[in-house]
Coordinates of C-alpha atoms and ligand atoms in Angstrom, one line a residue:
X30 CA 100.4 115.3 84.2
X31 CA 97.5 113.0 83.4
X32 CA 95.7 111.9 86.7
X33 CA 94.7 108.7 88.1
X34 CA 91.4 108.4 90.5
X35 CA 91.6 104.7 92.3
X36 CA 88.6 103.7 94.6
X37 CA 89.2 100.8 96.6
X38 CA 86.6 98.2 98.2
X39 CA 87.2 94.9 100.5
X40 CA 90.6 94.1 102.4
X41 CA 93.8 95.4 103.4
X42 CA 95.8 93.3 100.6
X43 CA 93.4 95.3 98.0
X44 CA 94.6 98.5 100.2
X45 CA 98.0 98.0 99.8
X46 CA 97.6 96.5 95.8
X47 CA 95.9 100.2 95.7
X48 CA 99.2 101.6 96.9
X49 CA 101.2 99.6 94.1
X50 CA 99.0 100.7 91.5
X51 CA 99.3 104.3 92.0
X52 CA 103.3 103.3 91.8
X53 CA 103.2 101.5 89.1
X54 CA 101.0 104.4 87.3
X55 CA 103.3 106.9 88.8
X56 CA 106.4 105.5 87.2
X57 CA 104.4 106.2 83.4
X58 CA 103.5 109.8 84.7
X59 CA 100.0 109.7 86.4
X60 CA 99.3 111.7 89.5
X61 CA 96.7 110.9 92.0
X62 CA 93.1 112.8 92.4
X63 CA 90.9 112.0 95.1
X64 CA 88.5 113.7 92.6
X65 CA 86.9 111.5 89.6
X66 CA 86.1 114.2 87.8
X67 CA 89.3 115.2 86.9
X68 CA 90.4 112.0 86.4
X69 CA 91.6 110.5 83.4
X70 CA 91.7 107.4 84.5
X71 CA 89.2 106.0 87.0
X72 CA 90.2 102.3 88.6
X73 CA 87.7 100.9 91.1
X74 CA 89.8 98.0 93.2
X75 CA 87.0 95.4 94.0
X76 CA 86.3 92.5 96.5
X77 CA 84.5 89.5 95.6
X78 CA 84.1 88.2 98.7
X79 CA 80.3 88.5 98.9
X80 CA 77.5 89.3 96.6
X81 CA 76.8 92.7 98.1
X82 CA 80.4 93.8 97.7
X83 CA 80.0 93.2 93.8
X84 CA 76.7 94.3 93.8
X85 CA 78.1 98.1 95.1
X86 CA 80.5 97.8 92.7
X87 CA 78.4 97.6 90.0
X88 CA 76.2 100.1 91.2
X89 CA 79.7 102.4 91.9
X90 CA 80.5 101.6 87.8
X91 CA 77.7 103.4 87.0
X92 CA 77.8 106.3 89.3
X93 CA 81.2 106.7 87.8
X94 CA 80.8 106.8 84.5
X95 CA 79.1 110.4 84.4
X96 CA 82.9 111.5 85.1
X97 CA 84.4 109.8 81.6
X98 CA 85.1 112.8 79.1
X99 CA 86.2 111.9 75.6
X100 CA 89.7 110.1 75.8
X101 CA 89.0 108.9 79.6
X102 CA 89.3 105.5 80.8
X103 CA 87.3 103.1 83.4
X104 CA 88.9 100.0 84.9
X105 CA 87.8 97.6 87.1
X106 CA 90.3 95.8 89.0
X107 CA 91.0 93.3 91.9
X108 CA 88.9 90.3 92.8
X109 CA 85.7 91.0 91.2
X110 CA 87.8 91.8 87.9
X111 CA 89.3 88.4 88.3
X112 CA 86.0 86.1 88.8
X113 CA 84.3 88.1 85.7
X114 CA 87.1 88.8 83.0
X115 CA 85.5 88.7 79.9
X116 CA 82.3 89.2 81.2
X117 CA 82.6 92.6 82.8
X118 CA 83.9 93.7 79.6
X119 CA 80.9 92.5 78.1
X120 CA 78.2 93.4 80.4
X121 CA 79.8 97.2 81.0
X122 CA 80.7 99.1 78.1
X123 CA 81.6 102.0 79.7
X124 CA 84.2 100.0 81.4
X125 CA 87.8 99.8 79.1
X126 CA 90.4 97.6 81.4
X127 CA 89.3 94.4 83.3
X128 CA 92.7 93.6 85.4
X129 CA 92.9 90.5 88.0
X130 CA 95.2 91.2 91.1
X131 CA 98.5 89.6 89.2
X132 CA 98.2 91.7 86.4
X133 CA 99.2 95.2 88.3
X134 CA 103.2 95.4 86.5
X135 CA 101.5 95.8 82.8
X136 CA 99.3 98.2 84.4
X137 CA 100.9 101.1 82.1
X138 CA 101.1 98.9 79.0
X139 CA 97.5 98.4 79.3
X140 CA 96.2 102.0 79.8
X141 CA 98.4 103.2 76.5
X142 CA 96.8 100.6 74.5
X143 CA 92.8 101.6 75.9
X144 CA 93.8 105.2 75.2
X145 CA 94.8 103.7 71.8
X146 CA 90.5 102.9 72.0
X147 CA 91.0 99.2 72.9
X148 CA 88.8 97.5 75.3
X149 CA 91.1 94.6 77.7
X150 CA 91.2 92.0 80.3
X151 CA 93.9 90.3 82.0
X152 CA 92.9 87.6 84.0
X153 CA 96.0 85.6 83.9
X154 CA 97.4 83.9 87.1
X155 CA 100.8 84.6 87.2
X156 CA 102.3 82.5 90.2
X157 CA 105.8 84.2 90.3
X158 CA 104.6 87.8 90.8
X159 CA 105.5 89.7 93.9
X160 CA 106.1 93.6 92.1
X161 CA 109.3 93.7 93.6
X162 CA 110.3 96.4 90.6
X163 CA 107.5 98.2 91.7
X164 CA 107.8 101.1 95.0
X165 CA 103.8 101.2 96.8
X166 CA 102.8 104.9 97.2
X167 CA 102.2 105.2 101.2
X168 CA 98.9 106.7 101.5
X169 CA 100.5 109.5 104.0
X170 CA 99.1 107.0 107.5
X171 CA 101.2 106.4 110.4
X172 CA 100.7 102.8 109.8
X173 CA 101.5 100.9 106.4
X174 CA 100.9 97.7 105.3
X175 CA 103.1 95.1 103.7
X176 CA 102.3 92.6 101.5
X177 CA 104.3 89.3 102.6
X178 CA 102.6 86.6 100.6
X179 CA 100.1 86.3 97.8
X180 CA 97.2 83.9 96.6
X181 CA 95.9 81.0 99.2
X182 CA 96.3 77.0 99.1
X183 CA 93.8 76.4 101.1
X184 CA 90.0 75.3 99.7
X185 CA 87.3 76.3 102.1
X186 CA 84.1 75.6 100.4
X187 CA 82.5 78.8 101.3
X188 CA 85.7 81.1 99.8
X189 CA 86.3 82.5 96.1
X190 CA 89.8 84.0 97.1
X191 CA 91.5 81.0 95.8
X192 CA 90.0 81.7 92.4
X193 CA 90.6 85.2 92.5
X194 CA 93.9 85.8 93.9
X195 CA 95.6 82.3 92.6
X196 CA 98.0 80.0 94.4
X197 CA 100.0 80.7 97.0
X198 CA 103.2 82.2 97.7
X199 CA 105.8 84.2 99.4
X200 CA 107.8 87.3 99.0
X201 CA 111.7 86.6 100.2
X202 CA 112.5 87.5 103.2
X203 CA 115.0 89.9 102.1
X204 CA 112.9 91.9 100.2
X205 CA 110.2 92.3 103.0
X206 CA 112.6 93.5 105.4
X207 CA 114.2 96.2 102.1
X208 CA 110.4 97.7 101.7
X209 CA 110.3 97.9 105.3
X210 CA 113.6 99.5 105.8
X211 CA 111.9 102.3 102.9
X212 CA 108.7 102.6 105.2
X213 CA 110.7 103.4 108.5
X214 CA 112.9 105.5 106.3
X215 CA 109.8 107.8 105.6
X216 CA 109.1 108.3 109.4
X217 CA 106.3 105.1 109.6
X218 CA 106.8 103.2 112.9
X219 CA 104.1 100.6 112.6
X220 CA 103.6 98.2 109.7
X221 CA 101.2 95.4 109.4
X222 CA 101.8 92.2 107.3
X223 CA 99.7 91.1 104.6
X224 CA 98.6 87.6 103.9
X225 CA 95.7 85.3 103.2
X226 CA 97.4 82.8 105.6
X227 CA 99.9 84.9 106.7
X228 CA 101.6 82.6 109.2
X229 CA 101.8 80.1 107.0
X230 CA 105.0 82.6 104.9
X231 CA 107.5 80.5 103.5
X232 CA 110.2 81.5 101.6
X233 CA 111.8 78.5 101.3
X234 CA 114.3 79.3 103.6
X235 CA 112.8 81.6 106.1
X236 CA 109.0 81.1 107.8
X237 CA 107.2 83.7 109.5
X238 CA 108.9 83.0 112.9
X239 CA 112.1 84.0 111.3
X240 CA 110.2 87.4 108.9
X241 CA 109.0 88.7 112.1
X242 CA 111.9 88.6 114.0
X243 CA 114.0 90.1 110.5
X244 CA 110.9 92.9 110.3
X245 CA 111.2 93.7 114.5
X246 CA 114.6 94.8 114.1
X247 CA 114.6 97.3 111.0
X248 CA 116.1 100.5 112.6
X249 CA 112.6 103.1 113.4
X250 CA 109.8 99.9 113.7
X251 CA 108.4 100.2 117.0
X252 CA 105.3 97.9 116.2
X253 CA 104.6 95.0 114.3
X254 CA 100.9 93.5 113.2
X255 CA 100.0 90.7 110.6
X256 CA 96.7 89.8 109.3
X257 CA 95.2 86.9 108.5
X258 CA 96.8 83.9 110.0
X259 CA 95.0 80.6 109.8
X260 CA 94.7 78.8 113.4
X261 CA 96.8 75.8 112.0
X262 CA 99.9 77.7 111.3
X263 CA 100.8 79.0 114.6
X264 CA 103.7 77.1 114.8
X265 CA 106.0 77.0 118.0
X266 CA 108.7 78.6 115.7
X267 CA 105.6 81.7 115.5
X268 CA 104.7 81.7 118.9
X269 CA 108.4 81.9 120.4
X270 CA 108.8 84.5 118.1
X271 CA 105.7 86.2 119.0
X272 CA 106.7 85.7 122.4
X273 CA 110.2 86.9 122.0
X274 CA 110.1 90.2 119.6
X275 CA 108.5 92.6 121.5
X276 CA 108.1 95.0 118.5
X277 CA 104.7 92.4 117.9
X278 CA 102.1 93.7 119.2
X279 CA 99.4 91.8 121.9
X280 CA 96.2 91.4 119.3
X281 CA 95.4 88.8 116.7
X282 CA 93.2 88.3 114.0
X283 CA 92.2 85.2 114.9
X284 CA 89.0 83.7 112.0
X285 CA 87.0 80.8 113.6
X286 CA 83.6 80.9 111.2
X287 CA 82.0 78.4 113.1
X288 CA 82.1 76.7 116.7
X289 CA 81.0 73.5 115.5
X290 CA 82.6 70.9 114.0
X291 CA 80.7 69.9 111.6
X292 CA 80.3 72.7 110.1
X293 CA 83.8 73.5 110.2
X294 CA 84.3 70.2 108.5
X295 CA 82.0 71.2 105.9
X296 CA 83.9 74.2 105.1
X297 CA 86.9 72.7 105.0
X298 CA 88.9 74.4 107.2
X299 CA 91.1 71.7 108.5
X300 CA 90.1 72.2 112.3
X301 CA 88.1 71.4 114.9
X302 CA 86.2 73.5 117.5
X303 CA 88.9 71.6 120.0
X304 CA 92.2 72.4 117.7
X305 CA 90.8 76.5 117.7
X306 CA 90.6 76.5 121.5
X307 CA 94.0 75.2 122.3
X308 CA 95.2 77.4 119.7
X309 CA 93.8 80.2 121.5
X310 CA 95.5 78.8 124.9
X311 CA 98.9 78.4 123.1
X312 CA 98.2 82.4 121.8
X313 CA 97.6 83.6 125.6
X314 CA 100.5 81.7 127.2
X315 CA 102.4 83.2 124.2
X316 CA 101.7 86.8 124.7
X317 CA 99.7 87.3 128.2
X318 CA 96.9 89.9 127.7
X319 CA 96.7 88.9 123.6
X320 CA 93.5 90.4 122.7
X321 CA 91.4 88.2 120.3
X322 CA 89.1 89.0 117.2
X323 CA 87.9 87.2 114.5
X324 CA 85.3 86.4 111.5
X325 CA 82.4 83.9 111.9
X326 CA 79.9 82.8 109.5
X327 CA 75.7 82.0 110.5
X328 CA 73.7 80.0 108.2
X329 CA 76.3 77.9 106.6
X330 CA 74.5 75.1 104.2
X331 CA 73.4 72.4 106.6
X332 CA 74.0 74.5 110.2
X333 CA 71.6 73.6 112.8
X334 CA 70.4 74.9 116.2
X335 CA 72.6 72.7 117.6
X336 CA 75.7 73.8 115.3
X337 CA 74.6 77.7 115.9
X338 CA 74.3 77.0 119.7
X339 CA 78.4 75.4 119.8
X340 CA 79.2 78.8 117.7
X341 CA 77.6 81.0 120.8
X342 CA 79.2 78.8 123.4
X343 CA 82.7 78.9 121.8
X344 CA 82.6 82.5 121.8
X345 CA 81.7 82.8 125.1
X346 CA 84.1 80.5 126.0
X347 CA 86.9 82.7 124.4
X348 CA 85.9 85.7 125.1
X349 CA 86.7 87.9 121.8
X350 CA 87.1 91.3 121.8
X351 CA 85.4 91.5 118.6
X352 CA 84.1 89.8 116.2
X353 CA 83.2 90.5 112.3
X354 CA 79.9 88.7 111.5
X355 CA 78.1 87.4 108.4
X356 CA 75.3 85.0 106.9
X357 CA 76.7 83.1 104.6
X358 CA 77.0 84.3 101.0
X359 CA 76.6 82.2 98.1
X360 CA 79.4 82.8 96.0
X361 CA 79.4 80.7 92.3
X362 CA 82.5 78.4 91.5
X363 CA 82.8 77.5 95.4
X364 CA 82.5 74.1 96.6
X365 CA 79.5 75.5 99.1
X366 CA 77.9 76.7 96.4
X367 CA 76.8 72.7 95.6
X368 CA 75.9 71.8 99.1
X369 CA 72.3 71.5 99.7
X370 CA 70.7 72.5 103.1
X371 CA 70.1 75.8 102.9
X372 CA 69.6 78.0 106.3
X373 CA 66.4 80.2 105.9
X374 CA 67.1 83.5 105.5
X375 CA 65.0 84.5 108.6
X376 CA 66.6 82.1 110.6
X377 CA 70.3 83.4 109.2
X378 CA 69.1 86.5 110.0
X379 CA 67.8 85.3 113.6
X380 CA 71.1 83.7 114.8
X381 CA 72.9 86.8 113.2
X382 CA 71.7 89.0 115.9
X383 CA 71.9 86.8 118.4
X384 CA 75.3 86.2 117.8
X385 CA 75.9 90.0 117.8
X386 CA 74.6 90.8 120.8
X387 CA 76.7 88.1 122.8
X388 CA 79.4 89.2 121.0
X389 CA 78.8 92.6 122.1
X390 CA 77.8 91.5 125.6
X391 CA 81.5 90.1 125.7
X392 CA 83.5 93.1 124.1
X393 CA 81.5 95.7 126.6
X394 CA 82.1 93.5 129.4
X395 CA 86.1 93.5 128.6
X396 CA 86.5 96.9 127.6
X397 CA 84.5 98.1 130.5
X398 CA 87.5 96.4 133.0
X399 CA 90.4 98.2 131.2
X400 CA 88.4 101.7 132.2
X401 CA 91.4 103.6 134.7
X402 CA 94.3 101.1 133.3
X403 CA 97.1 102.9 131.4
X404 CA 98.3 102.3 127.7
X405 CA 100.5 103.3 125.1
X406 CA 98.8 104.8 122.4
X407 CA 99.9 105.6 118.5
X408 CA 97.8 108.4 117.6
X409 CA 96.7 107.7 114.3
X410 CA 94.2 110.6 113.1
X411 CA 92.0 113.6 113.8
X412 CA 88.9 111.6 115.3
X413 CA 85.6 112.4 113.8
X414 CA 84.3 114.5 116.4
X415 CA 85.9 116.6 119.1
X416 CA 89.3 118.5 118.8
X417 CA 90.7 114.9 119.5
X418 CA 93.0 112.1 118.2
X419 CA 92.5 108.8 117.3
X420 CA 95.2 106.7 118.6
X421 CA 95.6 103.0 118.7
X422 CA 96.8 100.5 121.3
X423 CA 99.6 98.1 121.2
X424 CA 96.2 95.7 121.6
X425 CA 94.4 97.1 119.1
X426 CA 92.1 99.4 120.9
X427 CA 90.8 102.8 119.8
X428 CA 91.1 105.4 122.5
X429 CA 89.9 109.1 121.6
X430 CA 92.3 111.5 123.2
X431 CA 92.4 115.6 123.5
X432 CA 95.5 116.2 121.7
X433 CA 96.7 118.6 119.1
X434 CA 97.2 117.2 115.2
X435 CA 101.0 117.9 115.5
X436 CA 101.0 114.4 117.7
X437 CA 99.9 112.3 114.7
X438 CA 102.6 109.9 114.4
X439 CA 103.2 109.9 118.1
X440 CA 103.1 107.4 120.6
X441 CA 102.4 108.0 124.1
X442 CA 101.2 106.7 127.5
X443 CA 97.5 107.3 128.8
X444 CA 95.0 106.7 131.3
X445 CA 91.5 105.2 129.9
X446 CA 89.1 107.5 131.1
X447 CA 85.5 105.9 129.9
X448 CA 84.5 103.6 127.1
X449 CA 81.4 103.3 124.7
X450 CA 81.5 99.6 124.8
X451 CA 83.8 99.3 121.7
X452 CA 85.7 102.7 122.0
X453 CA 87.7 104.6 124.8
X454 CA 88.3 108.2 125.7
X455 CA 91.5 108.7 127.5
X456 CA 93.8 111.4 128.7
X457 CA 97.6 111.7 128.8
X458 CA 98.8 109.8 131.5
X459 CA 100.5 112.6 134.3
X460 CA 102.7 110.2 136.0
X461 CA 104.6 109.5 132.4
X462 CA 107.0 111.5 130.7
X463 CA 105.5 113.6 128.3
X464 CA 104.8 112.4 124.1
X465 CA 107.3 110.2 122.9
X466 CA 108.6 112.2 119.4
X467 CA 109.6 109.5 117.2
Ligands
SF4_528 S1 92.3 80.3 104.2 FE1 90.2 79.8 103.5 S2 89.0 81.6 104.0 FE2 91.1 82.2 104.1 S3 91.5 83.0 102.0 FE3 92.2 80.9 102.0 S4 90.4 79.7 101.3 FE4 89.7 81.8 101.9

């Protein structure tokens, strides 16, 4: 069996795209290795979504290259593959395949053809591809994710993901709710659904009101997540159905980037610091107890004090539980990329921490109040220290438990015994009935 070594950088879509891959290999004989060496063919799946992700990559290339024996191949694939093309190829030679994230079905084509000593790229947008004739390889979790929709219609100045993953567009409904029905049938519970602006799923007959409730009511699914939704596209159809299906569970992924206005003018993202808090309201009268995170951006071309300050009081205001936070990156081809007005580094770097330590402040402050409340947990893993479990909340929490690894998979009720500030410890909760075997 020839063997296939895939490292994966970035987002959950590149997670899952990771999964088809090693299907799509599969189904022309490779087996996976989680060891390089023994590769013979080495894929790295990349993000582009800031210069130090590509940067890693291209540091990675080289690491990985002392693994290539005669007749090996090197691919680089996914985002960063899809802004360079050509000029990967050219700038690596140790690299043979350069694949954008629609050109995954001719993945096996490809690899015969650079065993055959040819050098490729595919780079080609190709609008109608879903690899519906391809079956992902689960990576083994209690938790898998779906891709629902592909590419992204929306142009906010500071993003490259419309030029690397194309436009947008959505799986049918039918076929969702068919891989699902495989997952469950493979003893996974929880799934969570992929999408740039995942809310936004269209079918053309179905929207993503009407895939969640189809997806909540596959026989085995006991919990349903999605990932990322824009704040625009929370529709009342959504909401009821958020509301209504109570395999969906109490968290959102909710990206803001900026409390201001302005700035969220300037980035093109088609609300306003107003439209973002009463889509928050609409979320908590939805689902009561909805936990909140989301992505922010400091030192956007042209931010000022002022601007920053509106970001620190909107969070405040909402009270996230947490919060992924970046300077702004410069990435070439985006509209941002032309605005003038740059934020000094050091002052970037200033409002940064400052917005991480409110952020924290907040987080501690909430997860400090759930301390003695009870929770169903999923456990997930071995945690990293301890003879204990990671499990995971219906609200996204992480909760550290003393069980055995025979409950992975397992859901069951606990009591929160202590927290770090962004983690829990907990214990089984005595007044429930014992692990729920699913
Ligand atoms: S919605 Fe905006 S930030 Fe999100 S992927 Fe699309 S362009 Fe990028």
């Amino acid at each position: 069996m020839k063997r296939v070594y895939i490292e994966t950088y970035g987002c959950q879509m590149n997670v899952a795209d990771t999964g088809l891959l090693y299907g799509a290999l599969k189904a022309d004989g490779f087996e996976k290795t989680t060891d390089p060496a023994e590769a013979d063919l080495m894929l790295v799946n990349t993000c582009a979504i800031r210069e130090n992700a590509e940067q890693r990559v291209v540091g990675r290339i080289g690491e990985l290259k002392r693994h290539k024996r005669e007749g090996d191949l090197l691919g680089v694939v996914g985002c960063m593959a899809q802004r360079l093309g050509d000029d990967l190829l050219d700038g690596t030679r140790h690299v043979d395949l350069v694949i954008g994230p629609d050109g995954y079905s001719g993945i096996g084509d490809l690899v015969a053809r650079a065993s055959d000593g040819e050098r490729l790229v595919d780079v080609e947008f190709k609008s109608w591809e879903h690899y519906e004739e391809i079956t992902p390889e689960l990576d083994g979790g209690v938790s898998s994710f779906v891709t629902v929709q592909r590419g992204c219609d929306h142009r906010c100045t500071f993003c490259i993901v419309p030029m690397t993953r194309g436009p947008e567009r959505s799986r049918k409904l039918a076929d969702v709710v068919a891989e699902v029905q495989t997952i469950a049938s493979r003893g996974v519970t929880e799934v969570t659904l992929l999408g740039q602006t995942v809310n936004n799923y269209n079918d053309g007959v179905d929207d993503f009101g009407q895939l969640l409730r189809a997806v909540g009511q596959v026989d085995g699914i006991r919990r349903v997540r999605f990932t990322s939704p824009h704040p625009n596209d929370f529709t009342d159809n959504v909401m009821a159905a958020m509301a209504d299906v109570p395999e969906v569970c109490e968290h959102v992924h909710l990206p803001l980037q900026s409390g201001s206005s302005r700035v969220l003018k300037r980035m093109l993202r088609r609300y306003g610091r107003d439209d973002f808090l009463r889509c928050v309201d609409d979320l908590r009268n939805a689902m009561p107890g909805i936990t909140l995170s989301t992505d922010i951006i400091v030192g956007f071309p042209g931010e000022t004090e002022e601007d920053f300050e509106e970001t620190l009081s909107l969070v405040n205001e909402v009270g996230f539980d947490d919060a992924f936070t970046f300077i702004y990156s410069v990435r070439e081809g985006t509209p941002a990329e032309k605005l003038g007005d740059r934020v000094d580094p050091k002052v970037a770097g200033e409002r940064l921490q400052r917005l991480i330590a409110d952020v924290r402040t907040i987080a501690r402050k909430k997860n400090v109040a759930l301390v003695g409340k009870t929770a169903e947990v999923l456990y997930e893993k071995e945690a990293r220290r301890g003879d204990l479990l990671q499990g995971r909340t219906r609200s996204n929490k992480v909760v550290l438990v003393e069980r055995g690894k025979d409950s992975i998979g397992q859901y069951e009720e606990i009591r929160i015994t202590g927290t770090t500030g962004s983690t829990f410890t907990g214990v089984p909760n005595p007044q429930r009935r014992a692990l729920t075997v699913v």
